[in-house]
PDB file of C-alpha atoms and ligand atoms in Angstrom:
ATOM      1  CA  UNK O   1       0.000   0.000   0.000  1.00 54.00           C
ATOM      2  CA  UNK O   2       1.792   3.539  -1.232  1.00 59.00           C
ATOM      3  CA  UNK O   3       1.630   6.445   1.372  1.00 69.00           C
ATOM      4  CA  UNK O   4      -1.344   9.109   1.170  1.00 80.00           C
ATOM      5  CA  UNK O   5       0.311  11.603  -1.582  1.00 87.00           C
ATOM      6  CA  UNK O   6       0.279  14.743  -0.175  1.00 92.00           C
ATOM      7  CA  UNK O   7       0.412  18.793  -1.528  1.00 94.00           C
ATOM      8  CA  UNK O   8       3.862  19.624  -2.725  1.00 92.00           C
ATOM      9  CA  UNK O   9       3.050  23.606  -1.805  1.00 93.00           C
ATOM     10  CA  UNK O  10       4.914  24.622   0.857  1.00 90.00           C
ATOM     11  CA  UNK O  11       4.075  23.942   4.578  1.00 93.00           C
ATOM     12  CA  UNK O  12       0.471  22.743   3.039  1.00 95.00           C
ATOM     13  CA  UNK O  13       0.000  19.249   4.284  1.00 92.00           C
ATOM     14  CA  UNK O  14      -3.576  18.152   2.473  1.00 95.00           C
ATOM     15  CA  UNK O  15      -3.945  14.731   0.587  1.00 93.00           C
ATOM     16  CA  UNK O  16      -2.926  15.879  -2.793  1.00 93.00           C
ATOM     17  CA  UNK O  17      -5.936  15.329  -5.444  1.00 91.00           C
ATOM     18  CA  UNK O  18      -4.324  16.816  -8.540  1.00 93.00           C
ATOM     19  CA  UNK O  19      -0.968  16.627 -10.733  1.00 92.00           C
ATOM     20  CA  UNK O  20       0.445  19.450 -12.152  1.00 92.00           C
ATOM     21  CA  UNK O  21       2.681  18.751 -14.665  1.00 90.00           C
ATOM     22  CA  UNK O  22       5.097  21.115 -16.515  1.00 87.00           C
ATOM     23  CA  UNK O  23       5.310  21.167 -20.408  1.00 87.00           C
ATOM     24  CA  UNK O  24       8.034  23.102 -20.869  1.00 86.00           C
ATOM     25  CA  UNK O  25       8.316  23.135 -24.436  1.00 89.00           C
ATOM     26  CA  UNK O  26       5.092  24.379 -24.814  1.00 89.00           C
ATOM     27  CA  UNK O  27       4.761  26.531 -21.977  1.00 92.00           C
ATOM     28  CA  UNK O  28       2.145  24.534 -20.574  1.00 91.00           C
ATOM     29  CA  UNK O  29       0.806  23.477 -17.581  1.00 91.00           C
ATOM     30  CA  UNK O  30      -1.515  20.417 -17.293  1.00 91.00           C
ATOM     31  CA  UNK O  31      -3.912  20.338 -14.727  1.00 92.00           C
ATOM     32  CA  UNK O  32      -4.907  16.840 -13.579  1.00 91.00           C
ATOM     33  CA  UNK O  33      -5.981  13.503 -12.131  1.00 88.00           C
ATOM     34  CA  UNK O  34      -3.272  12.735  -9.422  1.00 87.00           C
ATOM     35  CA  UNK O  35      -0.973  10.667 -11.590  1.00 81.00           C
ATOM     36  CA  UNK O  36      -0.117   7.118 -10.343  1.00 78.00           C
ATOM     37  CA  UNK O  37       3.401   7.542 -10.183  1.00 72.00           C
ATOM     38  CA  UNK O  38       5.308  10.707  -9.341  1.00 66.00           C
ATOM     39  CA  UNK O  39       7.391  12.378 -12.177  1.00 71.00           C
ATOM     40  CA  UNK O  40       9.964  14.676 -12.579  1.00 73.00           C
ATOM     41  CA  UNK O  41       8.290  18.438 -13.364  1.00 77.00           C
ATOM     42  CA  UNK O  42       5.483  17.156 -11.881  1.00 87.00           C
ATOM     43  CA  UNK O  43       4.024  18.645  -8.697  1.00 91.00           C
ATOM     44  CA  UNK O  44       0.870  16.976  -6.417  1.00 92.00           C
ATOM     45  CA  UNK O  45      -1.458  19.167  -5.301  1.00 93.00           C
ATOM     46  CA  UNK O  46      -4.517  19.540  -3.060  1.00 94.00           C
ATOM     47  CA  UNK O  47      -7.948  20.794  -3.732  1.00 92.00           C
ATOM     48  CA  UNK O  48      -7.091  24.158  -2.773  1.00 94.00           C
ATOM     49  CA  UNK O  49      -4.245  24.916  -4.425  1.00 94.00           C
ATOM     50  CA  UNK O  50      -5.340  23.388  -7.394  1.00 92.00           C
ATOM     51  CA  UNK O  51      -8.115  25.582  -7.606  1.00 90.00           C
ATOM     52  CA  UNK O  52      -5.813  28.890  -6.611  1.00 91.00           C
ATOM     53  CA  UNK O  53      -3.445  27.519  -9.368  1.00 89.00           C
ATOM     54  CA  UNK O  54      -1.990  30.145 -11.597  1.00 86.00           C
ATOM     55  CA  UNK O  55       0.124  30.056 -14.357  1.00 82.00           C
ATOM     56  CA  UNK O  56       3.725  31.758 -14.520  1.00 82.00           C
ATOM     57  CA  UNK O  57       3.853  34.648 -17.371  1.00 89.00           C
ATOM     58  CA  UNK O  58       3.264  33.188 -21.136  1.00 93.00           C
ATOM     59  CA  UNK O  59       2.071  30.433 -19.658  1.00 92.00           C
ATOM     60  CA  UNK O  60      -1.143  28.510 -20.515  1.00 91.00           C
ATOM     61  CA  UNK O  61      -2.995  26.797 -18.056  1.00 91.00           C
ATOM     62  CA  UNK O  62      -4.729  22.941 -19.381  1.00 91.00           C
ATOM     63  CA  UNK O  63      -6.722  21.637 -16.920  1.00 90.00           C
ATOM     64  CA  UNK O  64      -8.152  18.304 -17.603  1.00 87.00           C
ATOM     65  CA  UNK O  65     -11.248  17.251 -14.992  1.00 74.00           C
ATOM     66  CA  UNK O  66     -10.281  16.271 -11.642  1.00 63.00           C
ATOM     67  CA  UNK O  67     -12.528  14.290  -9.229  1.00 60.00           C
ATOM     68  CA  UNK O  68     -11.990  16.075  -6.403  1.00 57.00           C
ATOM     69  CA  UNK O  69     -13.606  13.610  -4.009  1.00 57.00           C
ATOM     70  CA  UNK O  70     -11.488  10.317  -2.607  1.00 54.00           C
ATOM     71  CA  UNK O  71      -9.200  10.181  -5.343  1.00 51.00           C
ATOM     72  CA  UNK O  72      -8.023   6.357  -5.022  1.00 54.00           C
ATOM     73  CA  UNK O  73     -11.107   4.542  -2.832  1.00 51.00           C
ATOM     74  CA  UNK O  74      -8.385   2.474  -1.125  1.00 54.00           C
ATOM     75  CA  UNK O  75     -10.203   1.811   2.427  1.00 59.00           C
ATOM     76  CA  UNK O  76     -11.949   3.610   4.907  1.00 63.00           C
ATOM     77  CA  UNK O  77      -8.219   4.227   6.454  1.00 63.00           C
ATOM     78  CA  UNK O  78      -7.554   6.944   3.692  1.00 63.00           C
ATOM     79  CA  UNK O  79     -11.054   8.530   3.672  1.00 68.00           C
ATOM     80  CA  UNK O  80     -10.717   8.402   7.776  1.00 69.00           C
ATOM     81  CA  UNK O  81      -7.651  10.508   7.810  1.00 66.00           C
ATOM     82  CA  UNK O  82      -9.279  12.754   4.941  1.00 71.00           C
ATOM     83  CA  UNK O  83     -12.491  14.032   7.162  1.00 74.00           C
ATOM     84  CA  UNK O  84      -9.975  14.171   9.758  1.00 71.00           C
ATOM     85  CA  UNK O  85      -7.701  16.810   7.924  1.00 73.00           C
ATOM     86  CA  UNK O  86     -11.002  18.845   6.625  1.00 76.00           C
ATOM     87  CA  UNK O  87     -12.018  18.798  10.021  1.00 73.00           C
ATOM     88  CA  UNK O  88      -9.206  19.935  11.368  1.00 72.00           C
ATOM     89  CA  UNK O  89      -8.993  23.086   8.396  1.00 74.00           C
ATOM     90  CA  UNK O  90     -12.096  24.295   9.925  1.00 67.00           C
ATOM     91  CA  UNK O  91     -11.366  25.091  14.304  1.00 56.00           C
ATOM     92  CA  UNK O  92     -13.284  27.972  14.391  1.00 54.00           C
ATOM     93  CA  UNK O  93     -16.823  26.259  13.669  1.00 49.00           C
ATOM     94  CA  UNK O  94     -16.034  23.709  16.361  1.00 45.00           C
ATOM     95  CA  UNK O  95     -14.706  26.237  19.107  1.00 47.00           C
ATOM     96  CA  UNK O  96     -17.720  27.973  18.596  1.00 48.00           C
ATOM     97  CA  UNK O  97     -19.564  24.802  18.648  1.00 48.00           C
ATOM     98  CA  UNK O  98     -17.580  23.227  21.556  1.00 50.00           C
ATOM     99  CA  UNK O  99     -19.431  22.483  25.006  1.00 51.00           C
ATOM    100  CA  UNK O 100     -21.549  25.429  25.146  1.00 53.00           C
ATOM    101  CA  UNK O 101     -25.422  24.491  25.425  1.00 59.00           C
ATOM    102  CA  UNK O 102     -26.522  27.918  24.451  1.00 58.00           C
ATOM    103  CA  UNK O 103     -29.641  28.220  22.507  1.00 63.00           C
ATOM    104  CA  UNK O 104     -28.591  30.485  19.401  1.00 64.00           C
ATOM    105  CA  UNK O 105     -32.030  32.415  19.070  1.00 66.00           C
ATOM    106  CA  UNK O 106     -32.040  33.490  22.514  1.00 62.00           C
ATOM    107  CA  UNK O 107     -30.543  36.324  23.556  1.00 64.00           C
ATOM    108  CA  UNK O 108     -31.232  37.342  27.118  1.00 64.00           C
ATOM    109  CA  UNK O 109     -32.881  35.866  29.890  1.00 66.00           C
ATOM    110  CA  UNK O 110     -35.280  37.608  32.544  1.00 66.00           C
ATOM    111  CA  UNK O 111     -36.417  35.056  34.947  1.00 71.00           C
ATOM    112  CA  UNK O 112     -39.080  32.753  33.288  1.00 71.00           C
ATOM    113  CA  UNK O 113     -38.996  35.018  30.067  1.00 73.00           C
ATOM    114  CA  UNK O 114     -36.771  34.583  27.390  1.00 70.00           C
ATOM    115  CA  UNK O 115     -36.143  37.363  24.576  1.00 69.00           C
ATOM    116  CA  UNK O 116     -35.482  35.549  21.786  1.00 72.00           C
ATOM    117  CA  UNK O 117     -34.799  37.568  18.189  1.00 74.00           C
ATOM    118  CA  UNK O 118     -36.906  36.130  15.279  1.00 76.00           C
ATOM    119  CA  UNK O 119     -34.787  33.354  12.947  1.00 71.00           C
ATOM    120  CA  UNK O 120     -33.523  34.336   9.796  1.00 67.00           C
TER     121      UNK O 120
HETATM  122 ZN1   ZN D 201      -2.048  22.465  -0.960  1.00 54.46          ZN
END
């Protein structure tokens, strides 16, 4: 079993779904599926920075379609760790979340009454 392929960006540590690939003699860059095999001039990426790619100067951008869901379906392992880093992307909707039984319509409290504001 190969290890989960991961972004090649800098200090970005998502589950790559993408390969970039460099065509340097036609100023080219290929967008797409993660290939099965890395290559020289050719760069993983993650959903993120595949969508935030850009191409250098008098460069042309190719990108071919990319499924950006569970890329190989190779166990519930892989797609375990995968909710596990988009969970992790995302602290400030659980610290808000966290612990706190708070109902979020009401808004103050005067003995038996509650104000509440009318939902959205
Ligand atoms: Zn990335």
């Amino acid at each position: 079993m190969s290890p989960v392929r991961r972004c090649s960006r800098t200090a970005c540590g998502r589950p790559a779904v993408a390969t970039l690939t460099y065509v340097y003699a036609d100023s080219t860059a290929v967008l797409g599926p993660l290939a099965t095999y890395a290559e020289p001039h050719c760069y993983d990426l993650c959903s993120e920075h595949s969508e935030r790619l850009t191409a250098p100067r008098g460069w042309e951008v190719v990108r071919l379609a990319v499924d950006t869901g569970p890329v190989r379906p190779s166990g519930d392992d892989l797609e375990a760790l995968a909710n596990a880093v988009r969970e992790a992307a995302r602290p400030q909707e659980r610290t808000r979340r966290g612990g706190r039984d708070i109902d979020p319509l009401e808004v103050a409290r005067r003995g038996h009454l509650r104000v509440l504001r009318s939902p959205e």
